[in-house]
Amino acid sequence: MDTAQLLQPEAEMDAADAGAFVAGAIAGDSGAFEQLYRQFSPRIYGLCLRMTGQREAAEDCTQESFIAAWKALPRFEQRSRFSTWLHRIAVHTVLSRRRGLRNLYEIAEPATGLPEVSDPGSGSPPLDIEQAIANLPDGARHVLVLVGIYGYSHAEAAASLGIAEGTCKAQLHRARSLLTAALGLEEK
Amino acid sequence: MTEPARNSLDAQLAKLPRDISPPRNLWPGIARSIERGGLRGAHRRQPMAWAAAAAVAGACLASALTWAVLHGRPVAPIAPIMAAQPSYGDVTTARYVAARNSLEHAFQQRLPLLDPATRAKVEASLATIRKAHEDIRQALIAAPASPVLEQLWESTWQDEFDLYEHVVQATQPTMTRT
């Protein structure tokens, strides 16, 4: 399944409603663009929230994505659906922002997944799945979000993330294993 | 991971909503930025294109500089790792990335073999290429479907690949005549 197929409900909106708003926004109508924001911001915010694992970062990335989209709209050639195009902008935004933060603050990626929170033997209750996803190491979380939740193919996710397809598959396996442990899904 | 655990996890993932409304209205901030931005589109294309072109020019210069610095050093016949080099058509293929990772590993091992001055120039070139790569990635945020930018982005990967290749070749142990 490719991203365009995944976004089918939005694709229908693209054709029926968003098309006119896209055309208006391309022509410089900020009111039309606001309608696009109303329509697509939940999907973009959801993607950003899950990729960053942080609410404030997700809000910033969502805003930056829509601002970047507004600036780029005159060059949007409609070869892909607007929603797919917007998705690509959001993924680029999250990755660039994260790379910038890493350069500035030397953020260290956890060496192993789910530290402090996933100890099945500790007697603590299993984590909520959203929290467990947020606690995944960045590489594993990005792949899980794109492939496991938003339906990207491994090839699409690997291309978006700048990694090999094999690495993508390995990260997904890693993410699933860590989530299974964190959620207490393994049989004892 | 057991099959029931996998199925249970899949079921939970499938139930997750893809849409999550932002906790606050983000539109006013977007609108302010749009209003401040003024002209857009064609008027912005040129600076962005120039920025990307400048980034690529920098990367090419860095690559050429590395070649010039390393030129003249004894170069052995191409090693097996070079023979396995894939076509550069698609930098996202697993084959390409695997070859690139292998070459980068060899590069990291060989870098200490260079004299300090050469090494410093190589490291500076690599930093320039990576900066160009990041600049183009930023430009891709503004124009994610731009085939020109995609091509430029790939070319910086190629420059990095070339730099690794130059260093690995230049530090090959010379063959002994028998």
Short mmCIF file of C-alpha atoms in Angstrom, two decimals:
data_model
loop_
_atom_site.label_atom_id
_atom_site.label_comp_id
_atom_site.label_asym_id
_atom_site.label_seq_id
_atom_site.Cartn_x
_atom_site.Cartn_y
_atom_site.Cartn_z
CA MET A 1 0.00 0.00 0.00
CA ASP A 2 1.45 3.37 -0.84
CA THR A 3 0.89 6.62 0.95
CA ALA A 4 -1.66 7.83 -1.54
CA GLN A 5 -3.78 4.74 -0.95
CA LEU A 6 -3.38 5.09 2.78
CA LEU A 7 -4.73 8.62 2.68
CA GLN A 8 -7.81 7.53 0.77
CA PRO A 9 -10.37 9.32 2.95
CA GLU A 10 -8.46 12.54 2.46
CA ALA A 11 -8.01 11.77 -1.18
CA GLU A 12 -11.75 11.82 -1.54
CA MET A 13 -11.81 15.19 0.16
CA ASP A 14 -9.01 16.29 -2.14
CA ALA A 15 -11.13 15.63 -5.15
CA ALA A 16 -14.40 16.93 -3.81
CA ASP A 17 -13.57 19.84 -1.55
CA ALA A 18 -9.87 20.42 -1.17
CA GLY A 19 -9.32 20.87 -4.89
CA ALA A 20 -11.07 24.21 -4.90
CA PHE A 21 -9.27 25.30 -1.75
CA VAL A 22 -5.95 24.21 -3.18
CA ALA A 23 -6.60 26.23 -6.31
CA GLY A 24 -7.59 29.23 -4.19
CA ALA A 25 -4.54 28.91 -2.01
CA ILE A 26 -2.27 28.65 -5.04
CA ALA A 27 -3.82 31.89 -6.25
CA GLY A 28 -2.90 33.51 -2.93
CA ASP A 29 -6.21 33.26 -1.06
CA SER A 30 -5.23 32.80 2.59
CA GLY A 31 -8.87 32.07 3.46
CA ALA A 32 -8.77 29.03 1.19
CA PHE A 33 -5.51 27.99 2.78
CA GLU A 34 -7.10 28.29 6.22
CA GLN A 35 -9.74 25.82 5.07
CA LEU A 36 -6.96 23.45 4.06
CA TYR A 37 -5.44 23.91 7.49
CA ARG A 38 -8.78 23.07 9.13
CA GLN A 39 -9.10 19.99 6.98
CA PHE A 40 -5.61 18.57 7.20
CA SER A 41 -4.11 19.82 10.46
CA PRO A 42 -5.35 16.84 12.53
CA ARG A 43 -3.56 14.40 10.23
CA ILE A 44 -0.39 16.49 10.13
CA TYR A 45 -0.40 17.17 13.87
CA GLY A 46 -0.94 13.47 14.56
CA LEU A 47 2.01 12.58 12.37
CA CYS A 48 4.23 15.24 13.93
CA LEU A 49 3.19 14.35 17.46
CA ARG A 50 3.99 10.70 16.98
CA MET A 51 7.24 11.36 15.16
CA THR A 52 8.54 13.84 17.72
CA GLY A 53 6.94 12.32 20.81
CA GLN A 54 6.57 15.86 22.19
CA ARG A 55 3.51 18.06 22.13
CA GLU A 56 5.25 21.42 21.79
CA ALA A 57 7.61 20.15 19.10
CA ALA A 58 4.62 18.71 17.26
CA GLU A 59 2.82 22.05 17.37
CA ASP A 60 5.91 23.83 16.04
CA CYS A 61 6.39 21.27 13.29
CA THR A 62 2.74 21.49 12.28
CA GLN A 63 2.94 25.26 12.02
CA GLU A 64 6.23 25.11 10.12
CA SER A 65 4.82 22.51 7.76
CA PHE A 66 1.81 24.64 6.84
CA ILE A 67 3.96 27.76 6.47
CA ALA A 68 6.35 25.83 4.21
CA ALA A 69 3.37 24.49 2.25
CA TRP A 70 1.97 28.01 1.75
CA LYS A 71 5.31 29.20 0.42
CA ALA A 72 5.67 26.19 -1.85
CA LEU A 73 2.09 26.04 -3.12
CA PRO A 74 2.77 28.02 -6.32
CA ARG A 75 5.13 25.23 -7.29
CA PHE A 76 2.69 22.44 -6.35
CA GLU A 77 2.09 20.79 -9.70
CA GLN A 78 -0.67 18.47 -8.48
CA ARG A 79 1.12 15.39 -9.77
CA SER A 80 0.51 13.97 -6.30
CA ARG A 81 -2.43 14.54 -4.01
CA PHE A 82 -2.26 17.60 -1.79
CA SER A 83 -2.43 15.44 1.34
CA THR A 84 0.49 13.28 0.18
CA TRP A 85 2.49 16.37 -0.72
CA LEU A 86 1.75 17.91 2.68
CA HIS A 87 2.79 14.68 4.41
CA ARG A 88 6.19 14.84 2.73
CA ILE A 89 6.67 18.40 3.88
CA ALA A 90 5.81 17.43 7.45
CA VAL A 91 8.25 14.49 7.50
CA HIS A 92 11.04 16.71 6.10
CA THR A 93 10.21 19.35 8.71
CA VAL A 94 10.33 16.92 11.64
CA LEU A 95 13.61 15.38 10.49
CA SER A 96 15.27 18.73 9.82
CA ARG A 97 14.14 20.12 13.13
CA ARG A 98 15.42 17.10 14.97
CA ARG A 99 18.76 17.28 13.16
CA GLY A 100 19.05 20.95 14.07
CA LEU A 101 18.34 20.25 17.72
CA ARG A 102 20.85 17.46 17.77
CA ASN A 103 23.50 19.79 16.35
CA LEU A 104 22.68 22.48 18.87
CA TYR A 105 22.25 20.48 22.01
CA GLU A 106 23.94 17.17 21.28
CA ILE A 107 20.79 15.25 22.14
CA ALA A 108 21.71 11.67 22.82
CA GLU A 109 19.53 8.90 21.51
CA PRO A 110 18.88 6.22 24.11
CA ALA A 111 21.15 3.29 23.49
CA THR A 112 18.38 0.81 24.08
CA GLY A 113 14.67 1.26 23.89
CA LEU A 114 12.25 2.23 26.59
CA PRO A 115 14.58 2.86 29.48
CA GLU A 116 13.01 3.40 32.90
CA VAL A 117 9.52 2.63 31.74
CA SER A 118 9.49 -0.92 30.51
CA ASP A 119 10.25 -3.40 33.17
CA PRO A 120 7.71 -6.19 32.87
CA GLY A 121 8.94 -7.70 36.12
CA SER A 122 8.53 -4.56 38.16
CA GLY A 123 4.83 -5.03 38.78
CA SER A 124 4.03 -1.60 37.40
CA PRO A 125 1.02 -1.44 35.08
CA PRO A 126 1.63 -1.71 31.33
CA LEU A 127 2.06 1.56 29.49
CA ASP A 128 -0.50 3.21 27.29
CA ILE A 129 0.47 2.44 23.69
CA GLU A 130 0.84 6.12 22.76
CA GLN A 131 3.19 6.69 25.66
CA ALA A 132 5.14 3.58 24.78
CA ILE A 133 5.51 4.79 21.19
CA ALA A 134 6.69 8.20 22.42
CA ASN A 135 9.34 6.48 24.53
CA LEU A 136 10.81 4.52 21.63
CA PRO A 137 14.26 5.50 20.36
CA ASP A 138 13.96 8.03 17.54
CA GLY A 139 14.93 5.73 14.68
CA ALA A 140 12.55 2.98 15.73
CA ARG A 141 9.74 5.43 16.45
CA HIS A 142 9.99 7.16 13.09
CA VAL A 143 9.74 3.88 11.22
CA LEU A 144 6.92 2.57 13.38
CA VAL A 145 4.93 5.76 12.92
CA LEU A 146 5.36 5.90 9.15
CA VAL A 147 4.99 2.19 8.41
CA GLY A 148 3.00 0.84 11.35
CA ILE A 149 0.50 3.67 11.77
CA TYR A 150 0.45 5.77 8.61
CA GLY A 151 0.82 2.90 6.18
CA TYR A 152 3.96 3.89 4.29
CA SER A 153 5.68 1.07 2.44
CA HIS A 154 9.20 0.27 3.63
CA ALA A 155 10.56 1.77 0.42
CA GLU A 156 8.67 5.03 0.97
CA ALA A 157 9.64 5.26 4.62
CA ALA A 158 13.28 4.45 3.87
CA ALA A 159 13.39 7.13 1.19
CA SER A 160 11.75 9.70 3.46
CA LEU A 161 14.05 8.93 6.38
CA GLY A 162 17.22 8.58 4.30
CA ILE A 163 17.94 5.03 5.44
CA ALA A 164 18.24 1.67 3.73
CA GLU A 165 15.12 -0.43 3.30
CA GLY A 166 16.78 -3.19 5.32
CA THR A 167 17.47 -0.75 8.12
CA CYS A 168 13.86 0.32 7.97
CA LYS A 169 12.69 -3.26 8.42
CA ALA A 170 15.15 -3.83 11.25
CA GLN A 171 13.97 -0.67 13.01
CA LEU A 172 10.35 -1.76 12.68
CA HIS A 173 11.18 -5.13 14.19
CA ARG A 174 13.03 -3.38 16.99
CA ALA A 175 10.13 -1.02 17.61
CA ARG A 176 7.63 -3.87 17.72
CA SER A 177 9.77 -5.87 20.14
CA LEU A 178 10.20 -2.89 22.45
CA LEU A 179 6.50 -2.07 22.33
CA THR A 180 5.53 -5.66 23.02
CA ALA A 181 7.72 -5.65 26.12
CA ALA A 182 6.55 -2.21 27.25
CA LEU A 183 2.90 -3.11 26.88
CA GLY A 184 3.31 -6.45 28.62
CA LEU A 185 1.98 -8.37 25.62
CA GLU A 186 4.41 -11.27 25.78
CA GLU A 187 3.12 -14.40 27.44
CA LYS A 188 4.70 -14.92 30.81
CA MET B 1 8.00 -12.05 19.67
CA THR B 2 5.19 -14.59 19.79
CA GLU B 3 2.37 -14.67 17.26
CA PRO B 4 -0.35 -13.71 19.80
CA ALA B 5 1.77 -10.80 20.99
CA ARG B 6 2.33 -9.66 17.40
CA ASN B 7 -1.38 -9.89 16.66
CA SER B 8 -2.29 -8.05 19.83
CA LEU B 9 0.17 -5.27 19.01
CA ASP B 10 -1.11 -5.02 15.43
CA ALA B 11 -4.66 -4.75 16.72
CA GLN B 12 -3.70 -1.93 19.06
CA LEU B 13 -1.80 -0.08 16.35
CA ALA B 14 -4.71 -0.42 13.96
CA LYS B 15 -7.04 1.18 16.50
CA LEU B 16 -4.89 4.28 16.86
CA PRO B 17 -6.49 7.33 15.26
CA ARG B 18 -4.39 8.84 12.50
CA ASP B 19 -5.90 12.24 13.09
CA ILE B 20 -5.28 14.12 16.33
CA SER B 21 -6.53 17.66 16.65
CA PRO B 22 -3.92 20.12 17.86
CA PRO B 23 -4.61 21.08 21.49
CA ARG B 24 -4.74 24.74 20.49
CA ASN B 25 -5.55 26.66 17.36
CA LEU B 26 -2.30 26.93 15.43
CA TRP B 27 -3.80 28.95 12.61
CA PRO B 28 -3.19 32.46 14.06
CA GLY B 29 0.57 31.80 14.18
CA ILE B 30 0.51 30.43 10.65
CA ALA B 31 -1.54 33.39 9.43
CA ARG B 32 0.86 35.89 11.03
CA SER B 33 3.81 34.20 9.37
CA ILE B 34 2.04 34.13 6.02
CA GLU B 35 1.22 37.84 6.28
CA ARG B 36 4.78 38.70 7.23
CA GLY B 37 6.10 36.56 4.41
CA GLY B 38 4.78 38.86 1.69
CA LEU B 39 5.59 37.67 -1.81
CA ARG B 40 5.95 33.98 -2.33
CA GLY B 41 6.23 31.40 -5.04
CA ALA B 42 8.00 32.58 -8.16
CA HIS B 43 9.54 35.44 -6.23
CA ARG B 44 11.01 33.00 -3.75
CA ARG B 45 12.01 30.41 -6.21
CA GLN B 46 15.08 32.23 -7.37
CA PRO B 47 16.71 32.73 -3.94
CA MET B 48 15.94 29.12 -3.02
CA ALA B 49 17.34 27.85 -6.29
CA TRP B 50 20.42 30.01 -5.84
CA ALA B 51 20.86 28.75 -2.28
CA ALA B 52 20.63 25.15 -3.44
CA ALA B 53 22.95 25.85 -6.36
CA ALA B 54 25.42 27.52 -4.04
CA ALA B 55 25.26 24.53 -1.73
CA VAL B 56 25.98 22.15 -4.57
CA ALA B 57 28.77 24.38 -5.85
CA GLY B 58 30.30 24.28 -2.39
CA ALA B 59 30.00 20.53 -2.25
CA CYS B 60 31.57 20.13 -5.70
CA LEU B 61 34.37 22.48 -4.74
CA ALA B 62 34.99 20.49 -1.57
CA SER B 63 35.04 17.28 -3.55
CA ALA B 64 37.41 18.74 -6.14
CA LEU B 65 39.64 20.09 -3.40
CA THR B 66 39.84 16.68 -1.81
CA TRP B 67 40.75 15.15 -5.14
CA ALA B 68 43.45 17.80 -5.65
CA VAL B 69 44.83 17.26 -2.15
CA LEU B 70 44.97 13.54 -2.60
CA HIS B 71 46.06 13.57 -6.24
CA GLY B 72 49.49 12.16 -6.82
CA ARG B 73 49.44 9.79 -3.93
CA PRO B 74 50.12 6.20 -4.85
CA VAL B 75 46.86 4.60 -5.84
CA ALA B 76 46.56 0.87 -5.95
CA PRO B 77 44.32 -1.03 -8.31
CA ILE B 78 40.70 -0.71 -7.34
CA ALA B 79 39.91 -2.81 -4.32
CA PRO B 80 37.00 -5.25 -4.18
CA ILE B 81 34.88 -2.72 -2.30
CA MET B 82 35.13 -0.40 -5.30
CA ALA B 83 34.22 -3.17 -7.68
CA ALA B 84 31.01 -3.64 -5.72
CA GLN B 85 30.06 0.00 -6.18
CA PRO B 86 26.50 0.23 -7.43
CA SER B 87 25.11 2.57 -10.01
CA TYR B 88 24.24 5.94 -8.55
CA GLY B 89 20.82 6.09 -10.06
CA ASP B 90 18.86 5.86 -6.87
CA VAL B 91 20.52 6.76 -3.60
CA THR B 92 17.70 5.26 -1.59
CA THR B 93 18.18 1.70 -2.72
CA ALA B 94 19.35 -0.74 -0.09
CA ARG B 95 22.24 -1.75 -2.33
CA TYR B 96 23.46 1.80 -2.65
CA VAL B 97 23.14 2.54 1.05
CA ALA B 98 24.88 -0.71 2.00
CA ALA B 99 27.77 0.07 -0.34
CA ARG B 100 27.93 3.61 0.95
CA ASN B 101 27.97 2.45 4.57
CA SER B 102 30.71 -0.02 3.78
CA LEU B 103 32.74 2.67 2.03
CA GLU B 104 32.18 5.12 4.89
CA HIS B 105 33.42 2.48 7.32
CA ALA B 106 36.57 2.01 5.22
CA PHE B 107 36.96 5.80 5.02
CA GLN B 108 36.80 6.16 8.81
CA GLN B 109 39.45 3.47 9.19
CA ARG B 110 41.75 5.01 6.59
CA LEU B 111 41.39 8.65 7.62
CA PRO B 112 43.96 8.42 10.44
CA LEU B 113 46.50 7.22 7.87
CA LEU B 114 46.55 10.65 6.19
CA ASP B 115 49.00 13.28 7.35
CA PRO B 116 47.38 15.86 9.67
CA ALA B 117 47.18 18.67 7.11
CA THR B 118 45.56 16.49 4.46
CA ARG B 119 43.25 14.99 7.00
CA ALA B 120 42.12 18.45 8.10
CA LYS B 121 41.34 19.40 4.50
CA VAL B 122 39.41 16.19 3.94
CA GLU B 123 37.39 16.72 7.10
CA ALA B 124 36.67 20.30 6.09
CA SER B 125 35.51 19.10 2.67
CA LEU B 126 33.26 16.51 4.25
CA ALA B 127 31.73 19.16 6.51
CA THR B 128 31.05 21.35 3.46
CA ILE B 129 29.39 18.51 1.60
CA ARG B 130 27.23 17.62 4.58
CA LYS B 131 26.26 21.26 5.03
CA ALA B 132 25.24 21.38 1.36
CA HIS B 133 23.23 18.23 1.86
CA GLU B 134 21.40 19.78 4.79
CA ASP B 135 20.81 23.07 2.93
CA ILE B 136 19.20 21.19 0.07
CA ARG B 137 17.13 19.18 2.49
CA GLN B 138 15.86 22.45 3.93
CA ALA B 139 15.02 23.63 0.43
CA LEU B 140 13.15 20.38 -0.11
CA ILE B 141 10.88 21.29 2.78
CA ALA B 142 9.72 24.27 0.78
CA ALA B 143 9.49 22.33 -2.46
CA PRO B 144 9.21 18.63 -1.66
CA ALA B 145 8.18 17.63 -5.15
CA SER B 146 10.91 19.54 -6.96
CA PRO B 147 12.76 17.14 -9.27
CA VAL B 148 15.64 19.61 -9.51
CA LEU B 149 16.13 19.68 -5.77
CA GLU B 150 15.78 15.90 -5.55
CA GLN B 151 18.53 15.65 -8.15
CA LEU B 152 20.74 18.12 -6.30
CA TRP B 153 20.11 16.22 -3.08
CA GLU B 154 21.27 13.03 -4.72
CA SER B 155 24.31 14.77 -6.13
CA THR B 156 25.50 15.70 -2.64
CA TRP B 157 25.23 12.05 -1.67
CA GLN B 158 27.35 11.35 -4.72
CA ASP B 159 29.93 13.96 -3.66
CA GLU B 160 30.18 12.37 -0.22
CA PHE B 161 30.53 8.95 -1.83
CA ASP B 162 33.28 10.30 -4.12
CA LEU B 163 35.17 11.81 -1.22
CA TYR B 164 35.15 8.50 0.65
CA GLU B 165 36.28 6.78 -2.51
CA HIS B 166 39.17 9.20 -3.07
CA VAL B 167 40.44 8.74 0.47
CA VAL B 168 40.10 4.97 0.44
CA GLN B 169 41.87 4.73 -2.90
CA ALA B 170 44.61 7.15 -1.89
CA THR B 171 45.36 5.19 1.26
CA GLN B 172 45.40 1.74 -0.35
CA PRO B 173 48.60 -0.08 0.49
CA THR B 174 50.74 0.02 -2.67
CA MET B 175 51.23 -3.30 -4.40
CA THR B 176 54.69 -4.80 -4.31
CA ARG B 177 56.23 -5.89 -7.59
CA THR B 178 57.52 -9.44 -7.54
#
